[in-house]
């Protein structure tokens, strides 16, 4: 496939602002063109996300129902047994997923028996032939190396929002903490999955600034999730307005243009989108979704596997097959 768009790491904020603020249909057209240069537009990667340890997190992320300090209806769940996780991974693979992500509501990884169990989970899922992803909080370089040696393919650590707005959303860790973890993941040779959330009360400039941080990294994240705020009762952001679909489309399209080789993941918020709205996201350059047998994305509602497969068939899309020795 001829690649006409150059991958750049020297974007300026003014350049991204100009892209972001284009008339919407022109922006979608340009993003769709870039998408076709770098990716098969008929394929969508199906990823499954499983919460392997739920709730009780000491962080104060304003959007998160798993924070211990907020009074939500989310039930705390200890780390799942390894065999249970492997069974979920096998079922995900059988349902068409090529990536399996394991999430633990931890502030940071600690070198203890729970981490040893996660290492065993990574090994087991890797043996199934799936791309293995984890999101476990902050990570040292040594811990990242252990995960890489166990077969971890990707590590998710979202920026969430811009550096300027970050303190309005989280006070228990810094923006630099997030960047440090991403750097540790890179040093260990693991691919990076990092994006953010819109609908937190941020401005358009904050969204552009977040994309600028990602697009000017020495190497772009291989995966860039774009999430719409899932409003969880009991959290400080429960009364925020629903994110407009066209705002999601605009973010996805801009991310696609400035990070053309990355997978752009249509993540949280799909439950509030109909098929037409999701189709616009695919047209704008999204080429991955999260699905799951439990019809949840961690602890918030999400479309189920059968519903997603019916939608993809209707749109003429197909699940992406796992490609060995490639970084998607």
mmCIF file of C-alpha atoms in Angstrom:
data_model
loop_
_atom_site.group_PDB
_atom_site.id
_atom_site.type_symbol
_atom_site.label_atom_id
_atom_site.label_comp_id
_atom_site.label_asym_id
_atom_site.label_seq_id
_atom_site.Cartn_x
_atom_site.Cartn_y
_atom_site.Cartn_z
ATOM 1 C CA UNK A 1 0.000 0.000 0.000
ATOM 2 C CA UNK A 2 1.516 3.328 -1.078
ATOM 3 C CA UNK A 3 2.054 5.672 1.832
ATOM 4 C CA UNK A 4 1.852 9.322 0.850
ATOM 5 C CA UNK A 5 1.493 10.945 4.245
ATOM 6 C CA UNK A 6 4.724 11.325 6.202
ATOM 7 C CA UNK A 7 4.798 10.444 9.873
ATOM 8 C CA UNK A 8 5.876 13.585 11.713
ATOM 9 C CA UNK A 9 6.921 14.167 15.303
ATOM 10 C CA UNK A 10 7.463 17.914 15.006
ATOM 11 C CA UNK A 11 3.882 19.162 14.901
ATOM 12 C CA UNK A 12 3.163 22.609 16.296
ATOM 13 C CA UNK A 13 0.081 23.530 18.266
ATOM 14 C CA UNK A 14 -0.909 25.980 15.537
ATOM 15 C CA UNK A 15 -0.792 23.252 12.891
ATOM 16 C CA UNK A 16 -2.967 20.901 14.916
ATOM 17 C CA UNK A 17 -5.390 23.733 15.700
ATOM 18 C CA UNK A 18 -5.740 24.414 11.974
ATOM 19 C CA UNK A 19 -6.498 20.742 11.298
ATOM 20 C CA UNK A 20 -8.898 20.421 14.228
ATOM 21 C CA UNK A 21 -10.943 23.519 13.353
ATOM 22 C CA UNK A 22 -11.480 22.690 9.683
ATOM 23 C CA UNK A 23 -15.070 22.378 8.463
ATOM 24 C CA UNK A 24 -16.146 18.973 9.725
ATOM 25 C CA UNK A 25 -16.826 17.225 6.420
ATOM 26 C CA UNK A 26 -13.537 18.471 4.968
ATOM 27 C CA UNK A 27 -11.735 17.214 8.069
ATOM 28 C CA UNK A 28 -13.401 13.791 7.788
ATOM 29 C CA UNK A 29 -12.500 13.585 4.081
ATOM 30 C CA UNK A 30 -8.833 14.337 4.756
ATOM 31 C CA UNK A 31 -8.690 11.928 7.694
ATOM 32 C CA UNK A 32 -10.346 9.194 5.639
ATOM 33 C CA UNK A 33 -7.790 9.717 2.878
ATOM 34 C CA UNK A 34 -4.894 9.410 5.330
ATOM 35 C CA UNK A 35 -6.518 6.335 6.861
ATOM 36 C CA UNK A 36 -6.638 4.586 3.492
ATOM 37 C CA UNK A 37 -2.972 5.339 2.862
ATOM 38 C CA UNK A 38 -1.889 3.574 6.025
ATOM 39 C CA UNK A 39 -4.594 1.033 6.873
ATOM 40 C CA UNK A 40 -7.101 -1.327 5.311
ATOM 41 C CA UNK A 41 -10.364 0.654 5.655
ATOM 42 C CA UNK A 42 -12.419 -2.545 5.696
ATOM 43 C CA UNK A 43 -10.790 -3.851 8.888
ATOM 44 C CA UNK A 44 -11.529 -3.001 12.519
ATOM 45 C CA UNK A 45 -9.522 -4.521 15.333
ATOM 46 C CA UNK A 46 -11.718 -6.087 17.975
ATOM 47 C CA UNK A 47 -10.191 -5.724 21.428
ATOM 48 C CA UNK A 48 -11.508 -7.160 24.673
ATOM 49 C CA UNK A 49 -10.891 -5.374 27.975
ATOM 50 C CA UNK A 50 -11.274 -7.313 31.220
ATOM 51 C CA UNK A 51 -11.133 -5.832 34.710
ATOM 52 C CA UNK A 52 -8.922 -8.306 36.580
ATOM 53 C CA UNK A 53 -9.043 -6.267 39.805
ATOM 54 C CA UNK A 54 -11.941 -3.859 40.336
ATOM 55 C CA UNK A 55 -12.478 -0.887 42.643
ATOM 56 C CA UNK A 56 -10.763 0.301 45.791
ATOM 57 C CA UNK A 57 -8.271 2.508 43.962
ATOM 58 C CA UNK A 58 -6.619 5.230 46.131
ATOM 59 C CA UNK A 59 -6.477 7.729 43.238
ATOM 60 C CA UNK A 60 -8.940 10.611 42.919
ATOM 61 C CA UNK A 61 -9.514 10.632 39.131
ATOM 62 C CA UNK A 62 -12.739 12.660 38.922
ATOM 63 C CA UNK A 63 -14.261 10.488 36.199
ATOM 64 C CA UNK A 64 -13.578 7.084 37.727
ATOM 65 C CA UNK A 65 -16.110 4.989 39.590
ATOM 66 C CA UNK A 66 -13.336 2.729 40.881
ATOM 67 C CA UNK A 67 -11.860 5.402 43.156
ATOM 68 C CA UNK A 68 -12.357 4.315 46.762
ATOM 69 C CA UNK A 69 -13.212 7.833 47.927
ATOM 70 C CA UNK A 70 -16.354 8.103 45.757
ATOM 71 C CA UNK A 71 -19.655 6.501 46.717
ATOM 72 C CA UNK A 72 -20.612 4.518 43.637
ATOM 73 C CA UNK A 73 -22.424 1.241 43.148
ATOM 74 C CA UNK A 74 -19.319 -0.484 41.860
ATOM 75 C CA UNK A 75 -18.444 -3.640 43.773
ATOM 76 C CA UNK A 76 -14.833 -4.104 44.820
ATOM 77 C CA UNK A 77 -13.371 -7.303 43.368
ATOM 78 C CA UNK A 78 -10.017 -8.847 44.294
ATOM 79 C CA UNK A 79 -7.551 -9.978 41.637
ATOM 80 C CA UNK A 80 -9.168 -12.705 39.554
ATOM 81 C CA UNK A 81 -7.724 -16.231 39.482
ATOM 82 C CA UNK A 82 -5.302 -16.771 36.608
ATOM 83 C CA UNK A 83 -7.331 -19.627 35.142
ATOM 84 C CA UNK A 84 -10.442 -17.407 35.067
ATOM 85 C CA UNK A 85 -8.587 -14.714 33.125
ATOM 86 C CA UNK A 86 -7.210 -17.238 30.619
ATOM 87 C CA UNK A 87 -10.717 -18.602 30.091
ATOM 88 C CA UNK A 88 -11.994 -15.079 29.361
ATOM 89 C CA UNK A 89 -9.129 -14.571 26.918
ATOM 90 C CA UNK A 90 -9.918 -17.797 25.081
ATOM 91 C CA UNK A 91 -13.571 -16.812 24.803
ATOM 92 C CA UNK A 92 -12.549 -13.370 23.494
ATOM 93 C CA UNK A 93 -10.339 -14.974 20.850
ATOM 94 C CA UNK A 94 -13.146 -17.327 19.826
ATOM 95 C CA UNK A 95 -15.441 -14.305 19.449
ATOM 96 C CA UNK A 96 -13.074 -12.507 17.045
ATOM 97 C CA UNK A 97 -10.829 -10.436 19.310
ATOM 98 C CA UNK A 98 -7.166 -10.171 18.402
ATOM 99 C CA UNK A 99 -6.153 -8.106 21.442
ATOM 100 C CA UNK A 100 -6.889 -8.862 25.089
ATOM 101 C CA UNK A 101 -6.306 -6.154 27.666
ATOM 102 C CA UNK A 102 -6.205 -6.738 31.421
ATOM 103 C CA UNK A 103 -6.932 -3.820 33.740
ATOM 104 C CA UNK A 104 -6.262 -3.578 37.467
ATOM 105 C CA UNK A 105 -7.479 -0.668 39.595
ATOM 106 C CA UNK A 106 -4.075 0.043 41.093
ATOM 107 C CA UNK A 107 -2.293 3.365 41.525
ATOM 108 C CA UNK A 108 0.983 1.656 40.713
ATOM 109 C CA UNK A 109 2.436 -1.790 40.310
ATOM 110 C CA UNK A 110 4.031 -3.253 43.422
ATOM 111 C CA UNK A 111 6.548 -6.058 43.400
ATOM 112 C CA UNK A 112 4.456 -8.622 45.226
ATOM 113 C CA UNK A 113 2.539 -11.850 44.678
ATOM 114 C CA UNK A 114 -0.268 -10.059 42.834
ATOM 115 C CA UNK A 115 2.214 -8.793 40.252
ATOM 116 C CA UNK A 116 3.654 -12.306 39.973
ATOM 117 C CA UNK A 117 0.138 -13.517 39.192
ATOM 118 C CA UNK A 118 -0.286 -10.846 36.522
ATOM 119 C CA UNK A 119 2.978 -12.028 34.961
ATOM 120 C CA UNK A 120 1.489 -15.542 34.803
ATOM 121 C CA UNK A 121 -1.665 -14.127 33.206
ATOM 122 C CA UNK A 122 0.395 -12.341 30.547
ATOM 123 C CA UNK A 123 2.259 -15.553 29.756
ATOM 124 C CA UNK A 124 -0.983 -17.503 29.499
ATOM 125 C CA UNK A 125 -2.755 -15.028 27.233
ATOM 126 C CA UNK A 126 0.347 -14.700 25.075
ATOM 127 C CA UNK A 127 0.358 -18.469 24.561
ATOM 128 C CA UNK A 128 -3.148 -18.178 23.088
ATOM 129 C CA UNK A 129 -1.714 -16.098 20.258
ATOM 130 C CA UNK A 130 -3.403 -12.843 21.234
ATOM 131 C CA UNK A 131 -1.848 -9.389 21.510
ATOM 132 C CA UNK A 132 -1.589 -8.977 25.278
ATOM 133 C CA UNK A 133 -2.172 -5.546 26.789
ATOM 134 C CA UNK A 134 -2.180 -4.423 30.417
ATOM 135 C CA UNK A 135 -3.173 -1.256 32.242
ATOM 136 C CA UNK A 136 -2.001 -1.443 35.836
ATOM 137 C CA UNK A 137 -1.136 2.131 36.779
ATOM 138 C CA UNK A 138 2.349 3.538 37.181
ATOM 139 C CA UNK A 139 5.218 1.275 36.259
ATOM 140 C CA UNK A 140 8.990 1.280 36.763
ATOM 141 C CA UNK A 141 11.383 0.348 33.977
ATOM 142 C CA UNK A 142 12.280 -2.883 35.775
ATOM 143 C CA UNK A 143 8.618 -3.865 36.078
ATOM 144 C CA UNK A 144 8.063 -3.064 32.416
ATOM 145 C CA UNK A 145 10.972 -5.336 31.496
ATOM 146 C CA UNK A 146 9.400 -8.184 33.489
ATOM 147 C CA UNK A 147 6.140 -7.714 31.606
ATOM 148 C CA UNK A 148 7.937 -7.607 28.266
ATOM 149 C CA UNK A 149 9.828 -10.803 29.051
ATOM 150 C CA UNK A 150 6.503 -12.465 29.914
ATOM 151 C CA UNK A 151 5.184 -11.588 26.457
ATOM 152 C CA UNK A 152 3.342 -8.284 26.984
ATOM 153 C CA UNK A 153 2.653 -6.644 23.643
ATOM 154 C CA UNK A 154 1.189 -3.298 24.730
ATOM 155 C CA UNK A 155 0.768 -1.177 27.829
ATOM 156 C CA UNK A 156 -2.106 1.278 28.192
ATOM 157 C CA UNK A 157 -1.483 4.485 30.106
ATOM 158 C CA UNK A 158 -3.730 7.332 28.982
ATOM 159 C CA UNK A 159 -2.805 10.989 29.362
ATOM 160 C CA UNK A 160 -6.521 11.618 30.047
ATOM 161 C CA UNK A 161 -6.351 15.332 29.191
ATOM 162 C CA UNK A 162 -3.919 18.182 28.560
ATOM 163 C CA UNK A 163 -1.034 18.942 30.886
ATOM 164 C CA UNK A 164 -2.642 22.337 31.592
ATOM 165 C CA UNK A 165 -6.021 20.882 32.650
ATOM 166 C CA UNK A 166 -4.680 17.762 34.324
ATOM 167 C CA UNK A 167 -4.734 19.073 37.911
ATOM 168 C CA UNK A 168 -8.446 19.852 37.565
ATOM 169 C CA UNK A 169 -9.128 16.139 37.104
ATOM 170 C CA UNK A 170 -6.509 14.329 39.194
ATOM 171 C CA UNK A 171 -4.424 15.423 42.185
ATOM 172 C CA UNK A 172 -2.991 12.102 43.401
ATOM 173 C CA UNK A 173 -0.446 11.854 40.585
ATOM 174 C CA UNK A 174 1.090 14.294 38.124
ATOM 175 C CA UNK A 175 1.085 14.559 34.360
ATOM 176 C CA UNK A 176 4.824 13.900 34.470
ATOM 177 C CA UNK A 177 4.144 10.631 36.311
ATOM 178 C CA UNK A 178 2.156 9.494 33.293
ATOM 179 C CA UNK A 179 4.887 10.514 30.862
ATOM 180 C CA UNK A 180 7.492 8.682 32.977
ATOM 181 C CA UNK A 181 5.497 5.454 32.840
ATOM 182 C CA UNK A 182 5.138 5.743 29.068
ATOM 183 C CA UNK A 183 8.901 6.280 28.795
ATOM 184 C CA UNK A 184 9.551 3.206 30.950
ATOM 185 C CA UNK A 185 7.278 1.144 28.702
ATOM 186 C CA UNK A 186 9.173 2.354 25.625
ATOM 187 C CA UNK A 187 12.548 1.527 27.155
ATOM 188 C CA UNK A 188 11.362 -2.029 27.786
ATOM 189 C CA UNK A 189 10.392 -2.496 24.128
ATOM 190 C CA UNK A 190 6.637 -2.672 24.728
ATOM 191 C CA UNK A 191 4.254 -0.850 22.409
ATOM 192 C CA UNK A 192 2.378 2.120 23.848
ATOM 193 C CA UNK A 193 -1.386 2.582 24.054
ATOM 194 C CA UNK A 194 -2.140 6.142 25.155
ATOM 195 C CA UNK A 195 -4.956 8.566 24.460
ATOM 196 C CA UNK A 196 -7.472 10.498 26.475
ATOM 197 C CA UNK A 197 -11.011 11.378 27.444
ATOM 198 C CA UNK A 198 -13.188 14.209 26.182
ATOM 199 C CA UNK A 199 -16.133 15.592 28.117
ATOM 200 C CA UNK A 200 -14.224 16.249 31.354
ATOM 201 C CA UNK A 201 -14.963 19.978 31.186
ATOM 202 C CA UNK A 202 -11.882 20.710 29.105
ATOM 203 C CA UNK A 203 -11.690 23.252 26.274
ATOM 204 C CA UNK A 204 -10.945 22.600 22.618
ATOM 205 C CA UNK A 205 -7.463 23.948 23.283
ATOM 206 C CA UNK A 206 -6.995 21.271 25.949
ATOM 207 C CA UNK A 207 -7.954 18.568 23.481
ATOM 208 C CA UNK A 208 -5.526 19.950 20.922
ATOM 209 C CA UNK A 209 -2.788 20.180 23.555
ATOM 210 C CA UNK A 210 -3.294 16.535 24.506
ATOM 211 C CA UNK A 211 -3.004 15.469 20.871
ATOM 212 C CA UNK A 212 0.108 17.640 20.539
ATOM 213 C CA UNK A 213 1.772 15.816 23.440
ATOM 214 C CA UNK A 214 1.043 12.440 21.826
ATOM 215 C CA UNK A 215 1.968 13.504 18.291
ATOM 216 C CA UNK A 216 5.323 15.002 19.306
ATOM 217 C CA UNK A 217 6.557 11.992 21.256
ATOM 218 C CA UNK A 218 9.781 10.566 19.758
ATOM 219 C CA UNK A 219 7.616 7.671 18.590
ATOM 220 C CA UNK A 220 3.859 7.943 18.312
ATOM 221 C CA UNK A 221 1.802 5.592 20.496
ATOM 222 C CA UNK A 222 0.950 2.547 18.421
ATOM 223 C CA UNK A 223 -2.583 2.813 19.819
ATOM 224 C CA UNK A 224 -4.499 6.011 20.590
ATOM 225 C CA UNK A 225 -7.816 5.479 22.421
ATOM 226 C CA UNK A 226 -10.325 8.328 22.140
ATOM 227 C CA UNK A 227 -12.838 8.057 24.974
ATOM 228 C CA UNK A 228 -16.045 9.965 25.657
ATOM 229 C CA UNK A 229 -16.677 10.491 29.359
ATOM 230 C CA UNK A 230 -18.786 7.698 30.827
ATOM 231 C CA UNK A 231 -20.711 9.553 33.513
ATOM 232 C CA UNK A 232 -20.672 7.397 36.639
ATOM 233 C CA UNK A 233 -23.097 8.225 39.449
ATOM 234 C CA UNK A 234 -21.249 9.206 42.591
ATOM 235 C CA UNK A 235 -18.223 10.708 40.845
ATOM 236 C CA UNK A 236 -17.552 14.472 40.663
ATOM 237 C CA UNK A 237 -18.278 14.479 36.910
ATOM 238 C CA UNK A 238 -21.576 12.579 37.027
ATOM 239 C CA UNK A 239 -23.574 15.637 35.930
ATOM 240 C CA UNK A 240 -21.388 16.586 32.974
ATOM 241 C CA UNK A 241 -23.171 16.821 29.644
ATOM 242 C CA UNK A 242 -23.083 13.911 27.215
ATOM 243 C CA UNK A 243 -20.291 14.305 24.680
ATOM 244 C CA UNK A 244 -21.640 15.287 21.278
ATOM 245 C CA UNK A 245 -20.864 12.634 18.647
ATOM 246 C CA UNK A 246 -19.432 15.202 16.256
ATOM 247 C CA UNK A 247 -16.903 16.177 18.927
ATOM 248 C CA UNK A 248 -15.756 12.545 19.023
ATOM 249 C CA UNK A 249 -15.578 12.449 15.233
ATOM 250 C CA UNK A 250 -13.503 15.642 15.189
ATOM 251 C CA UNK A 251 -11.042 14.245 17.752
ATOM 252 C CA UNK A 252 -10.725 10.914 15.942
ATOM 253 C CA UNK A 253 -10.156 12.610 12.588
ATOM 254 C CA UNK A 254 -7.506 14.947 13.962
ATOM 255 C CA UNK A 255 -5.721 12.072 15.724
ATOM 256 C CA UNK A 256 -5.769 10.085 12.493
ATOM 257 C CA UNK A 257 -4.159 12.896 10.514
ATOM 258 C CA UNK A 258 -1.400 13.756 12.994
ATOM 259 C CA UNK A 259 -0.634 10.114 13.900
ATOM 260 C CA UNK A 260 -1.333 8.302 10.623
ATOM 261 C CA UNK A 261 0.306 4.963 11.424
ATOM 262 C CA UNK A 262 -1.341 4.543 14.840
ATOM 263 C CA UNK A 263 -4.426 2.525 15.625
ATOM 264 C CA UNK A 264 -7.113 5.012 16.645
ATOM 265 C CA UNK A 265 -9.451 3.328 19.090
ATOM 266 C CA UNK A 266 -13.107 4.287 19.460
ATOM 267 C CA UNK A 267 -13.295 3.469 23.148
ATOM 268 C CA UNK A 268 -15.594 4.518 26.017
ATOM 269 C CA UNK A 269 -18.888 6.168 25.121
ATOM 270 C CA UNK A 270 -20.004 3.857 22.317
ATOM 271 C CA UNK A 271 -23.002 2.705 24.339
ATOM 272 C CA UNK A 272 -24.541 6.140 23.765
ATOM 273 C CA UNK A 273 -23.880 6.061 20.009
ATOM 274 C CA UNK A 274 -26.112 4.472 17.425
ATOM 275 C CA UNK A 275 -24.737 2.619 14.414
ATOM 276 C CA UNK A 276 -24.818 5.704 12.201
ATOM 277 C CA UNK A 277 -22.781 7.712 14.683
ATOM 278 C CA UNK A 278 -20.224 4.921 15.039
ATOM 279 C CA UNK A 279 -20.005 4.648 11.261
ATOM 280 C CA UNK A 280 -18.955 8.304 11.089
ATOM 281 C CA UNK A 281 -16.176 7.526 13.582
ATOM 282 C CA UNK A 282 -14.932 4.696 11.350
ATOM 283 C CA UNK A 283 -15.087 7.008 8.337
ATOM 284 C CA UNK A 284 -12.997 9.548 10.276
ATOM 285 C CA UNK A 285 -10.231 7.003 10.877
ATOM 286 C CA UNK A 286 -11.132 4.885 13.903
ATOM 287 C CA UNK A 287 -10.076 1.299 13.288
ATOM 288 C CA UNK A 288 -10.491 -0.402 16.642
ATOM 289 C CA UNK A 289 -13.271 -0.930 19.167
ATOM 290 C CA UNK A 290 -13.516 -2.583 22.557
ATOM 291 C CA UNK A 291 -16.144 -5.231 22.999
ATOM 292 C CA UNK A 292 -16.861 -7.796 25.676
ATOM 293 C CA UNK A 293 -18.975 -10.751 26.715
ATOM 294 C CA UNK A 294 -20.130 -8.928 29.854
ATOM 295 C CA UNK A 295 -21.299 -5.890 27.848
ATOM 296 C CA UNK A 296 -19.119 -3.625 29.974
ATOM 297 C CA UNK A 297 -15.970 -1.602 29.438
ATOM 298 C CA UNK A 298 -14.338 -2.073 32.834
ATOM 299 C CA UNK A 299 -17.265 -0.910 34.993
ATOM 300 C CA UNK A 300 -19.404 1.063 32.511
ATOM 301 C CA UNK A 301 -21.928 -0.210 29.927
ATOM 302 C CA UNK A 302 -20.650 -1.171 26.474
ATOM 303 C CA UNK A 303 -22.151 -2.909 23.429
ATOM 304 C CA UNK A 304 -21.849 -6.684 23.427
ATOM 305 C CA UNK A 305 -20.018 -8.971 21.002
ATOM 306 C CA UNK A 306 -23.012 -10.070 18.929
ATOM 307 C CA UNK A 307 -24.302 -6.514 18.615
ATOM 308 C CA UNK A 308 -20.906 -5.311 17.416
ATOM 309 C CA UNK A 309 -20.506 -8.115 14.893
ATOM 310 C CA UNK A 310 -23.925 -7.338 13.432
ATOM 311 C CA UNK A 311 -22.968 -3.663 13.119
ATOM 312 C CA UNK A 312 -19.665 -4.444 11.395
ATOM 313 C CA UNK A 313 -21.390 -6.778 8.941
ATOM 314 C CA UNK A 314 -23.983 -4.135 8.154
ATOM 315 C CA UNK A 315 -21.231 -1.572 7.478
ATOM 316 C CA UNK A 316 -19.195 -3.955 5.337
ATOM 317 C CA UNK A 317 -16.406 -4.118 7.887
ATOM 318 C CA UNK A 318 -14.585 -7.189 9.178
ATOM 319 C CA UNK A 319 -12.583 -8.005 12.304
ATOM 320 C CA UNK A 320 -8.861 -7.504 11.842
ATOM 321 C CA UNK A 321 -6.877 -10.706 11.889
ATOM 322 C CA UNK A 322 -3.909 -10.970 14.210
ATOM 323 C CA UNK A 323 -0.740 -10.240 12.256
ATOM 324 C CA UNK A 324 2.337 -11.900 13.648
ATOM 325 C CA UNK A 325 5.439 -9.797 14.268
ATOM 326 C CA UNK A 326 3.694 -6.513 13.497
ATOM 327 C CA UNK A 327 2.956 -3.569 15.710
ATOM 328 C CA UNK A 328 -0.587 -2.380 15.185
#
